[in-house]
PDB file of C-alpha atoms in Angstrom:
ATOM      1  CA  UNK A 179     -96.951   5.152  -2.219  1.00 52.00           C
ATOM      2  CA  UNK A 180     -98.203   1.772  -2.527  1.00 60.00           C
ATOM      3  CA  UNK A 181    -102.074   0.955  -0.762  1.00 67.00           C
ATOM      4  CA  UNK A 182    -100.849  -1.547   2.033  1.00 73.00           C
ATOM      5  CA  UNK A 183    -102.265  -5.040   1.996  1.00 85.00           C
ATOM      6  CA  UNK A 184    -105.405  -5.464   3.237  1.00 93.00           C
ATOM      7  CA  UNK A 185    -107.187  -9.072   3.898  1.00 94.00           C
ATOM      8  CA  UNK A 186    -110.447  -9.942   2.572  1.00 96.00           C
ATOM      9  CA  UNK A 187    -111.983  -9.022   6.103  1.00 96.00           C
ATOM     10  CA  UNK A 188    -110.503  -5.642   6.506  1.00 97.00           C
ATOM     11  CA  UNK A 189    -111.516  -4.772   2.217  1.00 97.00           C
ATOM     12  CA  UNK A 190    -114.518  -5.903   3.575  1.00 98.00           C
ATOM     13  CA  UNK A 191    -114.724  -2.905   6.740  1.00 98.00           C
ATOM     14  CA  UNK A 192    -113.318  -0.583   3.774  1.00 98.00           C
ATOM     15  CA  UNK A 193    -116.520  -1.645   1.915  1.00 98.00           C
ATOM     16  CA  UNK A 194    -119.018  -0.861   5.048  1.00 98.00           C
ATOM     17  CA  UNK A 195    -116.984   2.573   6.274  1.00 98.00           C
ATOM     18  CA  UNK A 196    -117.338   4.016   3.071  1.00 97.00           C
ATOM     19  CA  UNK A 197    -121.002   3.022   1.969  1.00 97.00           C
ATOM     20  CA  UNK A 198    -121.645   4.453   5.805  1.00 97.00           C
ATOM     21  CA  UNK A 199    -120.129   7.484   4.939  1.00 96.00           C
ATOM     22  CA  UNK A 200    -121.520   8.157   1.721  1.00 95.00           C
ATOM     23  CA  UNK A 201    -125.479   6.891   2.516  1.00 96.00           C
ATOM     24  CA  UNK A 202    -125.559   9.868   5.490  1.00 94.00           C
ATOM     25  CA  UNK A 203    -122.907  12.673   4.151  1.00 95.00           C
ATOM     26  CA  UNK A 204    -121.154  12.063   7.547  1.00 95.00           C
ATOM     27  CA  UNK A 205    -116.696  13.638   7.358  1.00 94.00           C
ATOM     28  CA  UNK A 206    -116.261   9.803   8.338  1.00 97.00           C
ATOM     29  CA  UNK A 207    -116.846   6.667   8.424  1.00 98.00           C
ATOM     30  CA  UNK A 208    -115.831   3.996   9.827  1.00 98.00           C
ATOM     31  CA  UNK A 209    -115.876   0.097  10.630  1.00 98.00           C
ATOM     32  CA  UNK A 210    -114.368  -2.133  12.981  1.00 98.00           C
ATOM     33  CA  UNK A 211    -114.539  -6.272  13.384  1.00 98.00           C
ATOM     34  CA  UNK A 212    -114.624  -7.400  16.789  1.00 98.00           C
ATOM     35  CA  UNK A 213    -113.043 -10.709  18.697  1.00 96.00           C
ATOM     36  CA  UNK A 214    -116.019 -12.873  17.536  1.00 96.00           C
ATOM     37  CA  UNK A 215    -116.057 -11.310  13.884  1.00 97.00           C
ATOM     38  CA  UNK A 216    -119.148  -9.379  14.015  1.00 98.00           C
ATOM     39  CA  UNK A 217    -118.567  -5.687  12.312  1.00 98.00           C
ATOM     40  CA  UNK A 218    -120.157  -2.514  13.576  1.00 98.00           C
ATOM     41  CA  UNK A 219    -119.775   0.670  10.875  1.00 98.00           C
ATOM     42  CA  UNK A 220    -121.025   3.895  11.616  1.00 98.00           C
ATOM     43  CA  UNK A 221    -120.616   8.179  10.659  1.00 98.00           C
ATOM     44  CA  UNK A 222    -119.684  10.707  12.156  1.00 97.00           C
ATOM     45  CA  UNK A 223    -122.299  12.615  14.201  1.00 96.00           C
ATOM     46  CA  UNK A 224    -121.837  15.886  13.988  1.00 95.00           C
ATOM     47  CA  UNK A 225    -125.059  17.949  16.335  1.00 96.00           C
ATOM     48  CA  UNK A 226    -124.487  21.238  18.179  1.00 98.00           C
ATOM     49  CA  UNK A 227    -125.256  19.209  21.504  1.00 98.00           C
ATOM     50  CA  UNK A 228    -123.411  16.094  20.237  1.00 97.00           C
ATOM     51  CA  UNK A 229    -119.943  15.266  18.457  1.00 96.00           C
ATOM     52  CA  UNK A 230    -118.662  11.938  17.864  1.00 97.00           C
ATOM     53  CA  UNK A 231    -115.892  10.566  15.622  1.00 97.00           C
ATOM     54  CA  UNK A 232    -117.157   7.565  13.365  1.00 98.00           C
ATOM     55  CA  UNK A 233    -114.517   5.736  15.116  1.00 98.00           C
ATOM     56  CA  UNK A 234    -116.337   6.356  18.674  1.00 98.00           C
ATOM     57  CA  UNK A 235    -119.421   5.000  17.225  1.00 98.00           C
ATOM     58  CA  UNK A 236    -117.866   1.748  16.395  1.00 98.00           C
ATOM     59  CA  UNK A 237    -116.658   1.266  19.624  1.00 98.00           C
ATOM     60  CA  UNK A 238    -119.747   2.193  21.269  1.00 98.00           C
ATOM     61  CA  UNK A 239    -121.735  -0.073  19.643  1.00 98.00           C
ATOM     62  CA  UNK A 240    -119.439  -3.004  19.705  1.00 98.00           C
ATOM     63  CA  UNK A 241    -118.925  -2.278  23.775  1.00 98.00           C
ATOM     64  CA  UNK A 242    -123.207  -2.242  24.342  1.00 98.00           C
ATOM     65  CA  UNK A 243    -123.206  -5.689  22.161  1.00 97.00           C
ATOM     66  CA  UNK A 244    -121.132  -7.206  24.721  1.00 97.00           C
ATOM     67  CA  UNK A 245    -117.845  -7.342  22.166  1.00 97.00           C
ATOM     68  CA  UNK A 246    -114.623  -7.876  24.837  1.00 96.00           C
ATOM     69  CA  UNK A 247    -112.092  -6.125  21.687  1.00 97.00           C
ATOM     70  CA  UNK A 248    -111.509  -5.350  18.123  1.00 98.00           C
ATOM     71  CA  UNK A 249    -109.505  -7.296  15.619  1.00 97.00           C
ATOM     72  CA  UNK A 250    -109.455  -4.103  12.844  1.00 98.00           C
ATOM     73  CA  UNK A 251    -110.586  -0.772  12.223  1.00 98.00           C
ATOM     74  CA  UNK A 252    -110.816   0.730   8.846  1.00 98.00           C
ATOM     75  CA  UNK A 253    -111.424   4.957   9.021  1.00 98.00           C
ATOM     76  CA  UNK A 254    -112.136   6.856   6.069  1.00 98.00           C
ATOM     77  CA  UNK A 255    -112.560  10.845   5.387  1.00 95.00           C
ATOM     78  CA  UNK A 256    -110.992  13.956   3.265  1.00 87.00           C
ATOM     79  CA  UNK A 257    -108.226  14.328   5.690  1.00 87.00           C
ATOM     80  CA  UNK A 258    -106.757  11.042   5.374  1.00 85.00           C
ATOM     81  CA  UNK A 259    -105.477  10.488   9.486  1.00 89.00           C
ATOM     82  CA  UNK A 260    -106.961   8.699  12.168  1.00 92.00           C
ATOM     83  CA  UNK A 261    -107.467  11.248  15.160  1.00 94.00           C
ATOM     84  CA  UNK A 262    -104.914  10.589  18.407  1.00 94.00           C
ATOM     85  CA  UNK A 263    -108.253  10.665  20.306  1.00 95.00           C
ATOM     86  CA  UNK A 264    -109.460   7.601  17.949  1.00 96.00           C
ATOM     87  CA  UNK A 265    -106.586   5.631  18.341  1.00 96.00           C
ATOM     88  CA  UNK A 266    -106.595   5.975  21.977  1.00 96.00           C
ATOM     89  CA  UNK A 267    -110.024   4.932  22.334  1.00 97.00           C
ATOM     90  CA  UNK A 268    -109.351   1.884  20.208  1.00 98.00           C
ATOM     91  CA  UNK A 269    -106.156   0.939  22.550  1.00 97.00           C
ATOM     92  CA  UNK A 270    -108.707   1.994  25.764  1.00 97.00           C
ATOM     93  CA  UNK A 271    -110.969  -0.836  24.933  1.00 98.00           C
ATOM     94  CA  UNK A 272    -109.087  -3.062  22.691  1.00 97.00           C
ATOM     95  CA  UNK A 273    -105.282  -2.950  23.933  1.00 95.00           C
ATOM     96  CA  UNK A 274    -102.240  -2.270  21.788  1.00 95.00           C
ATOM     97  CA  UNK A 275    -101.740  -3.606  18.408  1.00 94.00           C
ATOM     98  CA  UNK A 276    -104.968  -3.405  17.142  1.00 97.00           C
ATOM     99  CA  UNK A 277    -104.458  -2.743  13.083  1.00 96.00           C
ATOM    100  CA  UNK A 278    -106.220   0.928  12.352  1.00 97.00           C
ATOM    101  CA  UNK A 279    -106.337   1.391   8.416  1.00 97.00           C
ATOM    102  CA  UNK A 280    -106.773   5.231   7.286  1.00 97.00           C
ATOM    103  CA  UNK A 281    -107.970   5.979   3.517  1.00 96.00           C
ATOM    104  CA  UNK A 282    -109.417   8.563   1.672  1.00 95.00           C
ATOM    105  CA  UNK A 283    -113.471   9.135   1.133  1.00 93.00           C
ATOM    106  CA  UNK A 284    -113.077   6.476  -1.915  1.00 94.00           C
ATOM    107  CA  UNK A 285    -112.171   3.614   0.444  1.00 95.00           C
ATOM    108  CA  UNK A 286    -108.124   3.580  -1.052  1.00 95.00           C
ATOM    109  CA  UNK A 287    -106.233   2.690   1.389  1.00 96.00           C
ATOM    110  CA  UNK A 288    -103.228   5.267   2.397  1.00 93.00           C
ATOM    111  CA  UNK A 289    -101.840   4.191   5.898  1.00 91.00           C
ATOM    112  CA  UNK A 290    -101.927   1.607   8.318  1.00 90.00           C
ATOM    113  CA  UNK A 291    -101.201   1.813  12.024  1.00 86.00           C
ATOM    114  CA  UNK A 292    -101.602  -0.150  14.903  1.00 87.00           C
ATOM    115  CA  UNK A 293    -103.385   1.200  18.005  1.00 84.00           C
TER     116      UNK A 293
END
């Protein structure tokens, strides 16, 4: 199956989820670009008194910067999907038709989905 097209921006996210992911051992990582073009990228955190998808983190840290929505998310991890609970945090804060790209731990590309 053919990587779908990405723009410079979103191979850009790709870039931050994945050095993220790899520079704390985290299952993902993950980057998004908000309205005004600032990215956030974060791992996931993974404590007995604490679990958060990468994807959460993102969103967290765009929504205490004052960010009013996302223009991309890029997800990356061994299993490939983007979590329903991800998604629907992503359409929560963002509305529908965010783009959500979903690759492997190596940053290719396998999926694309909007949230």
């Amino acid at each position: 199956m053919p990587e779908p097209e990405l723009t410079a921006e979103d191979r850009k996210l790709v870039t931050l989820a994945r050095a993220t992911r790899a520079r704390i051992g985290a299952a993902e990582g993950a980057a998004v670009r908000d309205e005004n073009g600032r990215t956030y990228a974060a791992g996931t955190v993974d404590l007995p008194s604490l679990q958060v998808s990468a994807v959460q983190v993102c969103v967290a840290m765009a929504i205490s910067s004052g960010s009013a929505g996302l223009e991309a998310v890029v997800v990356l991890g061994e299993s490939g999907q983007v979590a329903a609970g991800d998604l629907a945090v992503v359409r929560e804060f963002a509305g529908a038709g965010v783009p959500v790209h979903v690759g492997d731990a190596r940053g290719k590309i396998s999926d694309s989905a909007s949230s």
